[in-house]
GROMACS .gro file of C-alpha atoms in nm:
model
  427
    1MET     CA    1  -2.082  -0.797  -0.778
    2GLU     CA    2  -2.070  -1.154  -0.911
    3VAL     CA    3  -1.782  -1.291  -1.119
    4VAL     CA    4  -1.906  -1.562  -1.358
    5PRO     CA    5  -1.676  -1.864  -1.410
    6GLY     CA    6  -1.529  -1.929  -1.754
    7GLY     CA    7  -1.221  -2.091  -1.899
    8PRO     CA    8  -0.854  -2.003  -1.856
    9VAL     CA    9  -0.794  -1.629  -1.837
   10CYS     CA   10  -0.548  -1.513  -2.103
   11GLY     CA   11  -0.452  -1.158  -2.192
   12SER     CA   12  -0.238  -0.853  -2.127
   13ILE     CA   13  -0.303  -0.556  -1.901
   14ARG     CA   14  -0.134  -0.249  -1.754
   15PRO     CA   15  -0.251  -0.173  -1.399
   16PRO     CA   16  -0.289   0.187  -1.283
   17GLY     CA   17  -0.001   0.371  -1.119
   18SER     CA   18   0.134   0.263  -0.783
   19LYS     CA   19  -0.047   0.410  -0.483
   20SER     CA   20   0.264   0.369  -0.269
   21LEU     CA   21   0.481   0.559  -0.516
   22THR     CA   22   0.219   0.825  -0.593
   23ASN     CA   23   0.166   0.922  -0.230
   24ARG     CA   24   0.537   0.912  -0.152
   25ALA     CA   25   0.615   1.127  -0.455
   26LEU     CA   26   0.344   1.376  -0.353
   27VAL     CA   27   0.507   1.419  -0.011
   28CYS     CA   28   0.857   1.463  -0.157
   29ALA     CA   29   0.724   1.710  -0.415
   30ALA     CA   30   0.539   1.905  -0.144
   31LEU     CA   31   0.861   1.945   0.054
   32ALA     CA   32   1.072   2.032  -0.253
   33SER     CA   33   1.202   2.375  -0.351
   34GLU     CA   34   1.052   2.381  -0.700
   35ARG     CA   35   0.761   2.258  -0.910
   36SER     CA   36   0.732   1.883  -0.980
   37VAL     CA   37   0.529   1.686  -1.233
   38LEU     CA   38   0.423   1.326  -1.169
   39ARG     CA   39   0.321   1.119  -1.471
   40GLY     CA   40   0.139   0.787  -1.455
   41ALA     CA   41   0.007   0.868  -1.107
   42LEU     CA   42  -0.279   0.675  -0.952
   43ALA     CA   43  -0.622   0.838  -0.939
   44SER     CA   44  -0.797   0.681  -0.640
   45GLU     CA   45  -0.949   0.763  -0.304
   46ASP     CA   46  -0.616   0.727  -0.121
   47THR     CA   47  -0.431   0.962  -0.357
   48GLU     CA   48  -0.723   1.209  -0.366
   49VAL     CA   49  -0.716   1.221   0.014
   50MET     CA   50  -0.346   1.309   0.002
   51ILE     CA   51  -0.402   1.573  -0.268
   52ASP     CA   52  -0.692   1.731  -0.079
   53ALA     CA   53  -0.484   1.752   0.239
   54LEU     CA   54  -0.190   1.912   0.060
   55ARG     CA   55  -0.420   2.164  -0.106
   56LYS     CA   56  -0.563   2.256   0.232
   57LEU     CA   57  -0.205   2.326   0.339
   58GLY     CA   58  -0.170   2.573   0.050
   59MET     CA   59  -0.018   2.357  -0.222
   60GLU     CA   60  -0.108   2.422  -0.583
   61ILE     CA   61  -0.178   2.086  -0.748
   62ASP     CA   62  -0.302   2.072  -1.106
   63VAL     CA   63  -0.465   1.740  -1.202
   64THR     CA   64  -0.491   1.646  -1.571
   65ASP     CA   65  -0.515   1.337  -1.793
   66GLY     CA   66  -0.786   1.181  -1.580
   67GLY     CA   67  -0.575   1.213  -1.267
   68SER     CA   68  -0.262   1.045  -1.405
   69THR     CA   69  -0.063   1.371  -1.437
   70LEU     CA   70  -0.007   1.585  -1.127
   71ALA     CA   71   0.177   1.917  -1.125
   72ILE     CA   72   0.275   2.022  -0.772
   73THR     CA   73   0.385   2.375  -0.680
   74PRO     CA   74   0.514   2.360  -0.321
   75THR     CA   75   0.367   2.678  -0.173
   76LEU     CA   76   0.297   2.625   0.195
   77THR     CA   77   0.063   2.913   0.279
   78ARG     CA   78  -0.116   2.767   0.581
   79PRO     CA   79  -0.149   2.986   0.892
   80VAL     CA   80   0.093   2.860   1.157
   81ASP     CA   81  -0.108   3.007   1.445
   82GLN     CA   82  -0.433   2.822   1.370
   83GLU     CA   83  -0.503   2.451   1.395
   84ILE     CA   84  -0.561   2.299   1.050
   85ASP     CA   85  -0.809   2.012   1.040
   86LEU     CA   86  -0.724   1.739   0.787
   87TYR     CA   87  -0.958   1.452   0.701
   88ILE     CA   88  -0.767   1.149   0.573
   89ALA     CA   89  -1.047   0.887   0.544
   90ASN     CA   90  -0.882   0.544   0.584
   91SER     CA   91  -0.556   0.621   0.404
   92GLY     CA   92  -0.272   0.481   0.614
   93THR     CA   93  -0.002   0.630   0.393
   94THR     CA   94  -0.157   0.976   0.415
   95ILE     CA   95  -0.190   0.995   0.793
   96ARG     CA   96   0.150   0.841   0.862
   97PHE     CA   97   0.344   1.039   0.603
   98LEU     CA   98   0.173   1.371   0.681
   99THR     CA   99   0.201   1.328   1.058
  100ALA     CA  100   0.578   1.304   1.015
  101ALA     CA  101   0.607   1.572   0.746
  102LEU     CA  102   0.389   1.831   0.924
  103SER     CA  103   0.573   1.782   1.252
  104ALA     CA  104   0.899   1.870   1.072
  105ILE     CA  105   0.766   2.218   0.991
  106LYS     CA  106   0.600   2.474   1.217
  107GLY     CA  107   0.229   2.456   1.277
  108ARG     CA  108  -0.071   2.306   1.452
  109TYR     CA  109  -0.266   2.024   1.292
  110ARG     CA  110  -0.532   1.763   1.364
  111LEU     CA  111  -0.554   1.453   1.141
  112HIS     CA  112  -0.857   1.226   1.160
  113GLY     CA  113  -1.050   0.981   0.944
  114VAL     CA  114  -1.314   0.709   0.932
  115PRO     CA  115  -1.387   0.499   1.243
  116ARG     CA  116  -1.154   0.219   1.127
  117MET     CA  117  -0.867   0.467   1.097
  118HIS     CA  118  -0.921   0.553   1.462
  119GLN     CA  119  -0.848   0.186   1.544
  120ARG     CA  120  -0.518   0.168   1.353
  121PRO     CA  121  -0.216   0.222   1.581
  122ILE     CA  122   0.012   0.517   1.516
  123GLY     CA  123   0.164   0.542   1.864
  124ASP     CA  124   0.510   0.418   1.760
  125LEU     CA  125   0.540   0.703   1.509
  126VAL     CA  126   0.409   0.957   1.760
  127ASP     CA  127   0.666   0.841   2.016
  128ALA     CA  128   0.945   0.876   1.759
  129LEU     CA  129   0.838   1.231   1.675
  130LYS     CA  130   0.819   1.327   2.042
  131ARG     CA  131   1.183   1.226   2.073
  132LEU     CA  132   1.258   1.489   1.807
  133GLY     CA  133   1.101   1.761   2.023
  134CYS     CA  134   0.746   1.777   1.883
  135GLN     CA  135   0.425   1.787   2.081
  136LEU     CA  136   0.178   1.521   1.965
  137GLU     CA  137  -0.113   1.335   2.115
  138THR     CA  138  -0.347   1.061   1.998
  139GLU     CA  139  -0.714   1.085   2.089
  140SER     CA  140  -0.824   0.720   2.063
  141PRO     CA  141  -0.729   0.431   2.293
  142GLY     CA  142  -0.417   0.229   2.212
  143GLY     CA  143  -0.227   0.516   2.051
  144CYS     CA  144  -0.467   0.551   1.757
  145PRO     CA  145  -0.582   0.860   1.562
  146PRO     CA  146  -0.706   1.130   1.561
  147VAL     CA  147  -0.360   1.287   1.598
  148ARG     CA  148  -0.294   1.641   1.720
  149ILE     CA  149   0.037   1.808   1.634
  150VAL     CA  150   0.190   2.123   1.780
  151SER     CA  151   0.535   2.176   1.636
  152GLN     CA  152   0.817   2.425   1.605
  153GLY     CA  153   1.000   2.179   1.382
  154TRP     CA  154   1.235   1.895   1.473
  155ILE     CA  155   1.461   2.021   1.751
  156GLU     CA  156   1.659   1.705   1.819
  157ALA     CA  157   1.879   1.520   1.568
  158GLU     CA  158   1.818   1.156   1.662
  159THR     CA  159   1.519   0.932   1.719
  160GLU     CA  160   1.419   0.568   1.711
  161VAL     CA  161   1.109   0.389   1.591
  162ALA     CA  162   0.966   0.039   1.626
  163GLY     CA  163   0.951  -0.153   1.300
  164ALA     CA  164   0.712  -0.437   1.384
  165VAL     CA  165   0.371  -0.274   1.316
  166SER     CA  166   0.430  -0.082   0.992
  167SER     CA  167   0.727   0.013   0.777
  168GLN     CA  168   0.532   0.331   0.695
  169PHE     CA  169   0.640   0.477   1.031
  170LEU     CA  170   1.004   0.460   0.925
  171SER     CA  171   0.923   0.573   0.571
  172GLY     CA  172   0.736   0.875   0.706
  173LEU     CA  173   1.027   0.977   0.929
  174LEU     CA  174   1.280   0.939   0.649
  175MET     CA  175   1.074   1.134   0.394
  176ALA     CA  176   1.018   1.420   0.638
  177ALA     CA  177   1.382   1.442   0.744
  178PRO     CA  178   1.512   1.660   0.455
  179ALA     CA  179   1.272   1.934   0.576
  180ALA     CA  180   1.421   1.936   0.927
  181GLY     CA  181   1.708   2.173   0.848
  182HIS     CA  182   1.975   1.955   1.011
  183ASP     CA  183   2.103   1.598   0.987
  184ILE     CA  184   1.863   1.337   1.120
  185THR     CA  185   1.947   0.987   1.241
  186VAL     CA  186   1.672   0.727   1.276
  187LYS     CA  187   1.725   0.393   1.448
  188ILE     CA  188   1.496   0.094   1.395
  189LEU     CA  189   1.393  -0.093   1.706
  190GLY     CA  190   1.329  -0.463   1.662
  191GLU     CA  191   1.226  -0.635   1.342
  192LEU     CA  192   1.124  -0.426   1.040
  193VAL     CA  193   0.822  -0.550   0.845
  194SER     CA  194   0.787  -0.487   0.470
  195ARG     CA  195   1.150  -0.390   0.416
  196PRO     CA  196   1.097  -0.353   0.036
  197TYR     CA  197   0.869  -0.057   0.102
  198VAL     CA  198   1.152   0.117   0.287
  199GLU     CA  199   1.383   0.047  -0.008
  200MET     CA  200   1.118   0.206  -0.230
  201THR     CA  201   1.110   0.512  -0.002
  202LEU     CA  202   1.487   0.550  -0.013
  203ALA     CA  203   1.498   0.522  -0.391
  204LEU     CA  204   1.223   0.780  -0.434
  205MET     CA  205   1.387   1.024  -0.191
  206GLN     CA  206   1.708   0.999  -0.390
  207GLU     CA  207   1.515   1.068  -0.711
  208PHE     CA  208   1.409   1.399  -0.554
  209GLY     CA  209   1.766   1.484  -0.448
  210ALA     CA  210   1.792   1.357  -0.090
  211ASN     CA  211   2.101   1.179   0.042
  212ILE     CA  212   2.052   0.890   0.286
  213SER     CA  213   2.311   0.658   0.435
  214GLU     CA  214   2.241   0.328   0.607
  215LEU     CA  215   2.465   0.294   0.913
  216PRO     CA  216   2.552  -0.002   1.136
  217GLY     CA  217   2.309  -0.077   1.416
  218ASN     CA  218   1.990  -0.049   1.207
  219ARG     CA  219   2.027   0.327   1.163
  220PHE     CA  220   1.968   0.569   0.877
  221LEU     CA  221   2.130   0.911   0.839
  222VAL     CA  222   1.955   1.177   0.630
  223ASP     CA  223   2.199   1.452   0.523
  224ALA     CA  224   2.061   1.806   0.563
  225GLY     CA  225   2.287   1.927   0.282
  226PHE     CA  226   2.065   1.761   0.022
  227PRO     CA  227   1.711   1.906   0.034
  228TYR     CA  228   1.442   1.795  -0.208
  229VAL     CA  229   1.435   1.954  -0.552
  230GLY     CA  230   1.142   1.953  -0.793
  231ARG     CA  231   1.153   1.718  -1.090
  232GLU     CA  232   0.950   1.517  -1.338
  233TYR     CA  233   0.884   1.163  -1.221
  234SER     CA  234   0.714   0.865  -1.387
  235VAL     CA  235   0.517   0.638  -1.153
  236GLU     CA  236   0.535   0.261  -1.207
  237PRO     CA  237   0.215   0.056  -1.242
  238ASP     CA  238   0.095  -0.078  -0.908
  239ALA     CA  239   0.254  -0.416  -0.831
  240SER     CA  240   0.000  -0.498  -0.561
  241ALA     CA  241  -0.277  -0.444  -0.815
  242ALA     CA  242  -0.086  -0.657  -1.064
  243SER     CA  243  -0.099  -0.949  -0.821
  244TYR     CA  244  -0.472  -0.995  -0.889
  245HIS     CA  245  -0.416  -1.026  -1.263
  246TRP     CA  246  -0.128  -1.271  -1.223
  247ALA     CA  247  -0.353  -1.467  -0.987
  248CYS     CA  248  -0.616  -1.492  -1.264
  249ALA     CA  249  -0.370  -1.705  -1.460
  250ALA     CA  250  -0.260  -1.904  -1.154
  251ILE     CA  251  -0.618  -1.992  -1.057
  252THR     CA  252  -0.754  -2.076  -1.403
  253GLY     CA  253  -0.444  -2.216  -1.574
  254GLY     CA  254  -0.434  -1.926  -1.817
  255SER     CA  255  -0.163  -1.678  -1.913
  256VAL     CA  256  -0.163  -1.311  -1.813
  257THR     CA  257   0.098  -1.050  -1.903
  258VAL     CA  258   0.134  -0.739  -1.688
  259GLN     CA  259   0.286  -0.445  -1.872
  260GLY     CA  260   0.515  -0.186  -1.718
  261LEU     CA  261   0.676  -0.402  -1.450
  262ASN     CA  262   0.974  -0.633  -1.417
  263ARG     CA  263   1.172  -0.777  -1.129
  264SER     CA  264   1.381  -0.456  -1.112
  265ALA     CA  265   1.076  -0.248  -1.017
  266LEU     CA  266   1.094  -0.033  -0.705
  267GLN     CA  267   0.795  -0.216  -0.558
  268GLY     CA  268   0.873  -0.529  -0.365
  269ASP     CA  269   0.535  -0.684  -0.444
  270VAL     CA  270   0.664  -0.794  -0.785
  271ALA     CA  271   0.813  -1.081  -0.583
  272PHE     CA  272   0.460  -1.225  -0.573
  273VAL     CA  273   0.540  -1.391  -0.906
  274ASP     CA  274   0.822  -1.582  -0.736
  275VAL     CA  275   0.570  -1.731  -0.493
  276LEU     CA  276   0.346  -1.832  -0.783
  277GLU     CA  277   0.646  -1.991  -0.952
  278GLN     CA  278   0.710  -2.201  -0.641
  279MET     CA  279   0.347  -2.315  -0.662
  280GLY     CA  280   0.392  -2.444  -1.015
  281CYS     CA  281   0.331  -2.147  -1.246
  282THR     CA  282   0.566  -2.047  -1.526
  283VAL     CA  283   0.699  -1.691  -1.501
  284VAL     CA  284   0.857  -1.515  -1.800
  285GLU     CA  285   1.012  -1.168  -1.775
  286GLU     CA  286   1.068  -0.979  -2.101
  287GLY     CA  287   1.169  -0.613  -2.094
  288GLN     CA  288   0.902  -0.423  -1.902
  289THR     CA  289   0.659  -0.716  -1.881
  290ILE     CA  290   0.605  -1.020  -1.660
  291THR     CA  291   0.387  -1.310  -1.778
  292VAL     CA  292   0.246  -1.575  -1.545
  293SER     CA  293   0.115  -1.894  -1.706
  294GLY     CA  294  -0.030  -2.221  -1.580
  295ARG     CA  295  -0.197  -2.325  -1.258
  296ALA     CA  296  -0.055  -2.276  -0.912
  297SER     CA  297  -0.101  -2.643  -0.828
  298LYS     CA  298   0.115  -2.691  -0.518
  299GLY     CA  299   0.060  -2.564  -0.167
  300LEU     CA  300   0.362  -2.421   0.013
  301HIS     CA  301   0.494  -2.265   0.333
  302VAL     CA  302   0.595  -1.902   0.276
  303ASP     CA  303   0.704  -1.603   0.484
  304MET     CA  304   0.527  -1.302   0.330
  305LYS     CA  305   0.658  -1.036   0.567
  306ALA     CA  306   0.815  -0.850   0.275
  307ILE     CA  307   0.503  -0.864   0.052
  308SER     CA  308   0.221  -0.860   0.306
  309ASP     CA  309  -0.022  -0.673   0.079
  310CYS     CA  310  -0.034  -0.985  -0.140
  311VAL     CA  311  -0.144  -1.221   0.138
  312GLN     CA  312  -0.513  -1.203   0.048
  313THR     CA  313  -0.434  -1.268  -0.318
  314LEU     CA  314  -0.224  -1.573  -0.234
  315ALA     CA  315  -0.489  -1.702   0.006
  316VAL     CA  316  -0.743  -1.722  -0.277
  317VAL     CA  317  -0.489  -1.885  -0.510
  318ALA     CA  318  -0.423  -2.140  -0.234
  319LEU     CA  319  -0.788  -2.249  -0.242
  320PHE     CA  320  -0.721  -2.420  -0.576
  321ALA     CA  321  -0.381  -2.578  -0.497
  322GLU     CA  322  -0.314  -2.934  -0.389
  323GLY     CA  323  -0.228  -2.950  -0.020
  324PRO     CA  324  -0.221  -2.678   0.245
  325THR     CA  325  -0.057  -2.337   0.216
  326THR     CA  326   0.083  -2.167   0.526
  327VAL     CA  327   0.160  -1.794   0.533
  328THR     CA  328   0.378  -1.655   0.813
  329GLY     CA  329   0.543  -1.326   0.908
  330VAL     CA  330   0.232  -1.110   0.865
  331GLY     CA  331   0.096  -1.054   1.214
  332HIS     CA  332   0.092  -0.680   1.140
  333ASN     CA  333  -0.182  -0.744   0.879
  334ARG     CA  334  -0.434  -0.745   1.162
  335PHE     CA  335  -0.392  -0.364   1.191
  336LYS     CA  336  -0.463  -0.262   0.834
  337GLU     CA  337  -0.793  -0.155   0.675
  338THR     CA  338  -0.942  -0.460   0.845
  339ASP     CA  339  -0.804  -0.764   1.028
  340ARG     CA  340  -0.649  -0.921   0.721
  341ILE     CA  341  -0.592  -1.250   0.901
  342GLY     CA  342  -0.907  -1.305   1.105
  343ASP     CA  343  -1.154  -1.150   0.861
  344LEU     CA  344  -0.985  -1.317   0.565
  345ALA     CA  345  -1.014  -1.655   0.738
  346THR     CA  346  -1.384  -1.595   0.800
  347GLU     CA  347  -1.456  -1.530   0.433
  348LEU     CA  348  -1.247  -1.821   0.303
  349ARG     CA  349  -1.438  -2.056   0.534
  350LYS     CA  350  -1.764  -1.938   0.376
  351LEU     CA  351  -1.635  -2.082   0.048
  352GLY     CA  352  -1.569  -2.421   0.210
  353ALA     CA  353  -1.197  -2.403   0.288
  354VAL     CA  354  -1.045  -2.509   0.618
  355VAL     CA  355  -0.851  -2.215   0.761
  356ASP     CA  356  -0.640  -2.210   1.076
  357GLU     CA  357  -0.530  -1.875   1.216
  358HIS     CA  358  -0.187  -1.820   1.370
  359ASP     CA  359  -0.044  -1.521   1.553
  360ASP     CA  360   0.155  -1.422   1.245
  361GLY     CA  361  -0.045  -1.573   0.960
  362LEU     CA  362  -0.276  -1.854   0.859
  363THR     CA  363  -0.295  -2.199   0.699
  364ILE     CA  364  -0.540  -2.266   0.414
  365THR     CA  365  -0.634  -2.626   0.343
  366PRO     CA  366  -0.831  -2.669   0.018
  367ARG     CA  367  -1.165  -2.847   0.025
  368PRO     CA  368  -1.449  -2.869  -0.230
  369LEU     CA  369  -1.567  -2.511  -0.276
  370HIS     CA  370  -1.911  -2.360  -0.319
  371GLY     CA  371  -2.056  -2.018  -0.386
  372ALA     CA  372  -2.110  -1.767  -0.108
  373VAL     CA  373  -2.186  -1.402  -0.040
  374LEU     CA  374  -1.859  -1.255   0.083
  375ASP     CA  375  -1.808  -0.949   0.302
  376THR     CA  376  -1.532  -0.702   0.223
  377TYR     CA  377  -1.517  -0.505   0.553
  378HIS     CA  378  -1.471  -0.188   0.344
  379ASP     CA  379  -1.126  -0.324   0.253
  380HIS     CA  380  -1.031  -0.284  -0.112
  381ARG     CA  381  -0.794  -0.581  -0.103
  382MET     CA  382  -1.061  -0.810   0.036
  383ALA     CA  383  -1.293  -0.719  -0.252
  384MET     CA  384  -1.032  -0.763  -0.525
  385SER     CA  385  -0.881  -1.086  -0.397
  386LEU     CA  386  -1.204  -1.264  -0.298
  387SER     CA  387  -1.360  -1.188  -0.636
  388LEU     CA  388  -1.097  -1.413  -0.798
  389ALA     CA  389  -1.260  -1.723  -0.648
  390GLY     CA  390  -1.554  -1.656  -0.880
  391LEU     CA  391  -1.334  -1.728  -1.182
  392VAL     CA  392  -1.384  -2.099  -1.102
  393VAL     CA  393  -1.657  -2.128  -0.839
  394PRO     CA  394  -2.017  -2.040  -0.938
  395GLY     CA  395  -2.217  -1.814  -0.712
  396VAL     CA  396  -1.938  -1.603  -0.559
  397ARG     CA  397  -2.084  -1.261  -0.483
  398ILE     CA  398  -1.886  -0.967  -0.344
  399LEU     CA  399  -2.058  -0.716  -0.118
  400ASP     CA  400  -1.960  -0.347  -0.139
  401PRO     CA  401  -1.740  -0.382  -0.450
  402VAL     CA  402  -1.717  -0.003  -0.473
  403CYS     CA  403  -1.463  -0.010  -0.186
  404THR     CA  404  -1.197  -0.076  -0.453
  405VAL     CA  405  -1.202   0.300  -0.523
  406LYS     CA  406  -0.947   0.325  -0.243
  407THR     CA  407  -0.663   0.212  -0.469
  408TYR     CA  408  -0.808   0.070  -0.795
  409PRO     CA  409  -1.138   0.230  -0.900
  410ASN     CA  410  -1.151   0.045  -1.234
  411TYR     CA  411  -1.060  -0.298  -1.097
  412PHE     CA  412  -1.381  -0.479  -1.186
  413ALA     CA  413  -1.394  -0.314  -1.529
  414ASP     CA  414  -1.036  -0.425  -1.598
  415LEU     CA  415  -1.110  -0.776  -1.472
  416GLU     CA  416  -1.418  -0.795  -1.695
  417ARG     CA  417  -1.218  -0.684  -2.001
  418LEU     CA  418  -0.952  -0.945  -1.929
  419ILE     CA  419  -1.212  -1.220  -1.895
  420GLN     CA  420  -1.402  -1.112  -2.205
  421ARG     CA  421  -1.084  -1.114  -2.414
  422SER     CA  422  -1.010  -1.464  -2.291
  423HIS     CA  423  -1.356  -1.587  -2.390
  424ARG     CA  424  -1.330  -1.422  -2.731
  425TRP     CA  425  -0.995  -1.587  -2.800
  426ALA     CA  426  -1.122  -1.921  -2.672
  427ASN     CA  427  -1.411  -1.908  -2.920
   0.00000   0.00000   0.00000
């Protein structure tokens, strides 16, 4: 895929539903006592993997409106005396959330995926679940999937989990807790990365009827007296996906409005616009829209621990700023779909930038840029972010663009429509 340079990108767009919210809502709905309906859900590989796994467990899930409406009837009919094999591709949310949820109910399960998934650590979550009385084992070196579960439910009432690798470990434990049948206390060990995603989890759990209290000493208490109940739920547009469209304006000096989001959204990645504002863009919030205008002209030093999924987007924006940009707080990005520090640095250097890696981030120093053929490492965020360089630099070609099906199947079509509208208005 090659993105052809043009003028400033100007327009308005509504990204698809949030992957993070869709998969969290599917888990809560699966553990609820009644039928739920999700509207505005994301249709993508990651959400299809979750749906397929839940169906294999006996759930009835009706998919309509092109995948944006999901009706979930929580009927767990899986045999508890046979091991159920679940393929989860490279969906981190699916394996982490289901490992926790399935261990909270009786049964035997094996969760596995693509080779890269078998390199992504899950040992901290497994250790936390063992403390609750479950039998689990990982089959790959370094505490990585496949994961085998043998469970009679959560026997103990307290556990602890490390927070430095992924906030999804904590989110998975919290979302599974209402199915345990008794109060559950979870303590966070060390620093917690991506705290906004935990806040999102808590808000969604409460939407489905759960009651969670945050206690002193980095602990959460989930009250057994408030199980999940079915409900209708509207999923916000994906804020991580929105970052690419806001970046179109920041790179080209245009103006892009994202519909369906404001700074009160559940997703912490809306804070990406604050980073763009620090770089020189103008940000205007009106109702359920956020508009970013003007170029991101100034490099900066920023801790992106809370919005680590936007690091690749910012890195490409930084190529066109004046002066270096340093990103810190994201060492855990090395353990995602690909090494999102080392592999990102490799591809940015192909464009002509000077990139220095750090243990917890990287520094991008702009230089004159040139076209290049860029690898994506089967990582959807690499494909979407790196394509943005082609808005200004001729000859930027993206290998394996279809990998965006993981979270945003129509990304390149949406980007093309946005660019075409801009050209039409400019003429």
